[in-house]
Coordinates of C-alpha atoms and ligand atoms in Angstrom, one line a residue:
M330 CA -47.3 4.8 153.1
D331 CA -48.9 6.0 149.8
K332 CA -50.3 3.4 146.7
E333 CA -47.4 4.4 144.4
E334 CA -44.9 4.1 147.7
K335 CA -45.8 0.2 148.4
K336 CA -45.6 -0.2 144.1
K337 CA -42.9 0.6 144.6
Q338 CA -41.9 -1.6 147.1
S339 CA -43.3 -4.4 146.0
A340 CA -40.5 -4.3 142.6
E341 CA -37.6 -3.6 144.9
K342 CA -38.5 -7.0 146.3
A343 CA -39.0 -8.8 143.2
Y344 CA -36.0 -7.3 142.1
E345 CA -34.3 -8.9 145.0
I346 CA -35.8 -12.1 144.5
V347 CA -34.9 -11.9 140.4
K348 CA -31.1 -11.3 141.2
K349 CA -30.3 -13.9 143.4
G350 CA -31.1 -16.2 140.8
L351 CA -30.1 -14.6 137.6
N352 CA -27.4 -16.6 135.0
R353 CA -26.4 -15.5 131.8
D354 CA -29.3 -17.5 130.7
T355 CA -32.2 -15.8 132.3
V356 CA -35.1 -15.3 130.7
L357 CA -37.8 -13.0 132.6
G358 CA -40.8 -12.0 131.8
I359 CA -42.2 -8.5 131.6
G360 CA -46.1 -7.8 132.5
T361 CA -47.5 -4.5 132.2
G362 CA -49.4 -1.6 134.4
S363 CA -47.9 0.8 136.9
T364 CA -46.4 -1.9 139.1
T365 CA -44.9 -3.4 136.8
N366 CA -43.5 -0.5 135.4
Y367 CA -41.1 0.5 138.6
F368 CA -39.9 -2.9 138.5
I369 CA -39.2 -2.0 134.8
E370 CA -37.4 1.2 136.3
I371 CA -35.2 -0.3 138.2
L372 CA -34.0 -2.9 135.0
N373 CA -33.2 0.5 133.1
Q374 CA -31.1 1.8 136.1
E375 CA -29.3 -1.7 136.4
K376 CA -26.5 -3.8 134.2
L377 CA -27.4 -6.8 134.4
D378 CA -25.9 -10.2 132.5
L379 CA -29.0 -12.5 131.0
K380 CA -30.0 -13.7 128.3
G381 CA -33.1 -11.2 127.7
A382 CA -36.7 -10.1 128.1
V383 CA -40.2 -10.9 126.6
C384 CA -42.7 -8.2 127.4
S385 CA -46.3 -8.6 127.8
S386 CA -47.5 -5.2 125.9
N387 CA -45.9 -3.1 123.5
A388 CA -46.1 -0.2 126.0
S389 CA -43.6 -2.5 128.3
E390 CA -41.3 -3.3 125.3
K391 CA -41.0 0.6 125.1
Y392 CA -40.3 1.3 128.5
L393 CA -37.7 -1.5 128.7
K394 CA -35.8 -0.2 125.7
K395 CA -33.8 2.4 127.7
S396 CA -32.2 -0.7 129.4
N397 CA -29.6 -3.0 128.3
I398 CA -31.3 -5.9 128.0
E399 CA -32.3 -7.8 124.7
I400 CA -36.1 -7.7 123.8
L401 CA -36.9 -11.2 122.7
S402 CA -39.9 -12.9 121.2
L403 CA -41.8 -16.1 123.5
N404 CA -41.0 -17.7 120.0
D405 CA -37.3 -17.8 120.2
V406 CA -37.3 -19.2 124.0
H407 CA -37.5 -22.4 125.9
K408 CA -39.1 -21.2 128.8
I409 CA -39.6 -17.8 130.8
D410 CA -37.5 -18.1 134.5
F411 CA -38.6 -15.6 136.1
Y412 CA -42.6 -14.2 135.1
V413 CA -43.2 -10.2 136.7
D414 CA -46.5 -8.9 137.0
G415 CA -49.0 -7.1 138.5
A416 CA -52.6 -7.6 139.3
D417 CA -56.0 -6.1 139.7
E418 CA -57.3 -8.3 142.2
F419 CA -55.7 -11.3 144.3
N420 CA -57.1 -13.5 147.1
S421 CA -55.1 -15.8 149.5
R422 CA -55.0 -18.9 147.2
K423 CA -52.9 -16.5 144.6
E424 CA -55.9 -16.4 141.9
L425 CA -55.9 -13.2 139.9
I426 CA -58.1 -10.9 138.4
K427 CA -55.9 -8.9 135.4
G428 CA -56.3 -7.2 132.3
G429 CA -57.2 -3.8 133.7
G430 CA -54.5 -2.5 131.3
G431 CA -55.9 -4.9 128.3
A432 CA -52.6 -7.2 128.3
L433 CA -54.3 -9.8 129.4
T434 CA -53.8 -12.3 126.5
R435 CA -50.5 -11.6 126.3
E436 CA -49.8 -11.8 129.7
K437 CA -51.5 -15.3 130.7
I438 CA -49.0 -16.7 127.5
L439 CA -46.1 -15.2 129.6
A440 CA -47.1 -16.6 133.0
H441 CA -48.1 -20.0 131.6
S442 CA -44.6 -20.2 130.6
S443 CA -43.0 -19.5 133.1
E444 CA -41.4 -21.3 136.1
T445 CA -41.7 -19.1 138.6
F446 CA -44.5 -16.2 138.5
I447 CA -43.8 -13.0 141.2
C448 CA -47.1 -11.0 141.1
I449 CA -46.6 -7.4 142.6
V450 CA -49.4 -5.9 144.5
D451 CA -50.2 -3.3 147.1
D452 CA -53.3 -4.1 149.7
S453 CA -55.7 -2.4 147.9
K454 CA -56.0 -5.7 145.2
Y455 CA -56.6 -8.3 148.2
S456 CA -60.1 -9.6 148.3
D457 CA -61.3 -13.1 150.1
L458 CA -64.0 -13.6 147.1
L459 CA -62.2 -12.3 143.9
G460 CA -65.3 -9.9 141.8
N461 CA -64.9 -6.7 142.9
F462 CA -62.8 -5.5 140.1
P463 CA -64.9 -6.8 136.3
V464 CA -63.5 -10.0 134.8
P465 CA -61.7 -8.4 131.7
I466 CA -62.3 -10.3 128.3
E467 CA -60.7 -9.9 125.2
V468 CA -62.9 -10.9 122.1
I469 CA -63.0 -11.4 118.1
D470 CA -65.0 -7.9 117.2
L471 CA -67.8 -9.7 115.3
A472 CA -68.2 -12.0 118.2
R473 CA -68.5 -9.0 121.0
S474 CA -72.8 -9.0 120.5
A475 CA -73.0 -13.2 121.3
I476 CA -70.5 -13.2 123.9
S477 CA -72.0 -10.1 125.9
R478 CA -75.5 -12.4 125.7
E479 CA -73.4 -15.7 127.1
V480 CA -72.4 -13.4 130.0
M481 CA -75.2 -12.6 130.5
K482 CA -76.7 -15.9 130.9
M483 CA -73.9 -16.8 133.8
G484 CA -75.4 -13.5 135.9
G485 CA -72.6 -11.2 133.7
R486 CA -73.2 -7.6 133.3
P487 CA -70.9 -6.8 130.1
V488 CA -69.1 -3.6 129.8
Y489 CA -67.9 -2.7 125.9
R490 CA -64.2 -0.9 126.6
N491 CA -64.9 2.3 124.7
N492 CA -62.0 3.3 122.7
F493 CA -60.0 0.4 123.3
V494 CA -58.3 -2.1 120.8
T495 CA -55.5 -4.6 122.8
D496 CA -52.1 -4.9 121.2
N497 CA -53.4 -8.2 119.5
G498 CA -56.0 -5.7 117.4
H499 CA -59.0 -7.1 120.0
Q500 CA -61.5 -5.2 121.4
I501 CA -62.6 -6.0 124.8
I502 CA -65.5 -6.9 127.5
D503 CA -65.1 -6.0 130.9
V504 CA -68.2 -8.4 132.5
H505 CA -69.3 -6.9 136.0
N506 CA -71.0 -9.7 138.5
L507 CA -69.7 -13.0 137.3
D508 CA -69.8 -15.6 139.9
L509 CA -66.3 -16.4 140.9
N510 CA -66.7 -18.5 144.1
V511 CA -64.8 -21.5 142.0
P512 CA -62.6 -18.9 139.5
Y513 CA -60.9 -21.6 138.0
E514 CA -64.7 -23.2 136.8
T515 CA -65.6 -19.7 135.5
E516 CA -62.0 -19.4 133.8
L517 CA -62.7 -22.0 131.9
T518 CA -66.3 -21.8 131.3
I519 CA -65.4 -17.9 129.4
N520 CA -63.0 -19.6 127.7
K521 CA -65.3 -22.0 125.9
I522 CA -67.4 -19.1 124.6
P523 CA -66.8 -19.5 120.7
G524 CA -64.9 -16.2 119.8
V525 CA -62.9 -15.4 123.2
V526 CA -59.7 -15.0 122.9
E527 CA -58.7 -15.0 126.5
N528 CA -60.0 -13.6 129.6
G529 CA -58.8 -12.4 133.0
I530 CA -58.9 -15.1 136.0
F531 CA -55.9 -16.4 136.3
S532 CA -56.6 -19.4 138.2
S533 CA -55.9 -22.3 135.7
R534 CA -52.3 -20.8 136.1
K535 CA -52.1 -18.6 139.3
A536 CA -49.0 -17.2 141.4
D537 CA -46.5 -18.8 142.9
I538 CA -45.5 -16.1 144.7
I539 CA -47.2 -12.5 145.7
L540 CA -45.0 -9.8 146.9
L541 CA -48.2 -7.9 148.8
A542 CA -47.0 -4.1 150.1
T543 CA -48.6 -2.9 153.1
D544 CA -47.5 -0.1 155.8
S545 CA -45.8 -2.4 158.0
G546 CA -43.3 -3.9 155.0
I547 CA -43.5 -6.4 152.3
E548 CA -45.9 -9.5 153.2
E549 CA -44.7 -13.2 150.8
I550 CA -47.1 -15.2 150.5
K551 CA -46.2 -18.3 148.5
D552 CA -47.0 -22.3 149.3
Ligands
LIG410 C1 -52.7 -5.2 133.1 C2 -52.7 -6.1 133.9 C3 -51.9 -5.1 135.4 O1 -51.2 -6.1 136.0 C4 -53.0 -4.4 136.2 O2 -54.1 -3.8 135.7 C5 -52.6 -4.0 137.5 O3 -51.8 -3.2 136.9 P1 -51.3 -1.9 137.9 O4 -50.7 -2.4 138.4 O5 -51.2 -0.5 137.0 O6 -52.1 -1.6 139.0 O7 -53.4 -6.3 134.6 O8 -53.4 -5.8 131.0

């Protein structure tokens, strides 16, 4: 089965789970990326009776506008019932690296505000030890070099993401070679550096359910 078909199947499974738990007060959180786009595609084809959806990026918001779902601001809702999003890498503890698409800050905010975080991935994203994918860090522009020096002290190799500005108006550095034996600690350590807006390690708020698409079908990873 090719990768795109796997992404699609994982999105279909997420829709099946979400649909079962839906009611008129349900708020969905919508992530960003090619896998999430398959989920949005389904939403665009269905007529769902729910309160609305909060999106993690301008791109997802624009795509979801083709549906009948009302776009909401996180400030106008008490919580997100289901947050559906992809990942760049995941491990068996449901910790993630995200932010390949640059939406990591809003994604982390939505994940933290959600009751159930459903992560949709194909099996190319699995890694026992996170770190094959560089950790994206969204930074305040003037702190970029200072933050790069700090992550180098941690053993990382920062690479500035050229010609890219986040939806929040900031720059991104992608950090290779970080020690991610304890992702939770690395996540907190990076976020303590002044000028860091957010980083793409999702350990303090992991996924609740990972829907992993493999050649032999969807595997559900949850507690
Ligand atoms: C965007 C993300 C995406 O979830 C991640 O990059 C996965 O994207 P894709 O589904 O295209 O592989 O974190 O910031």
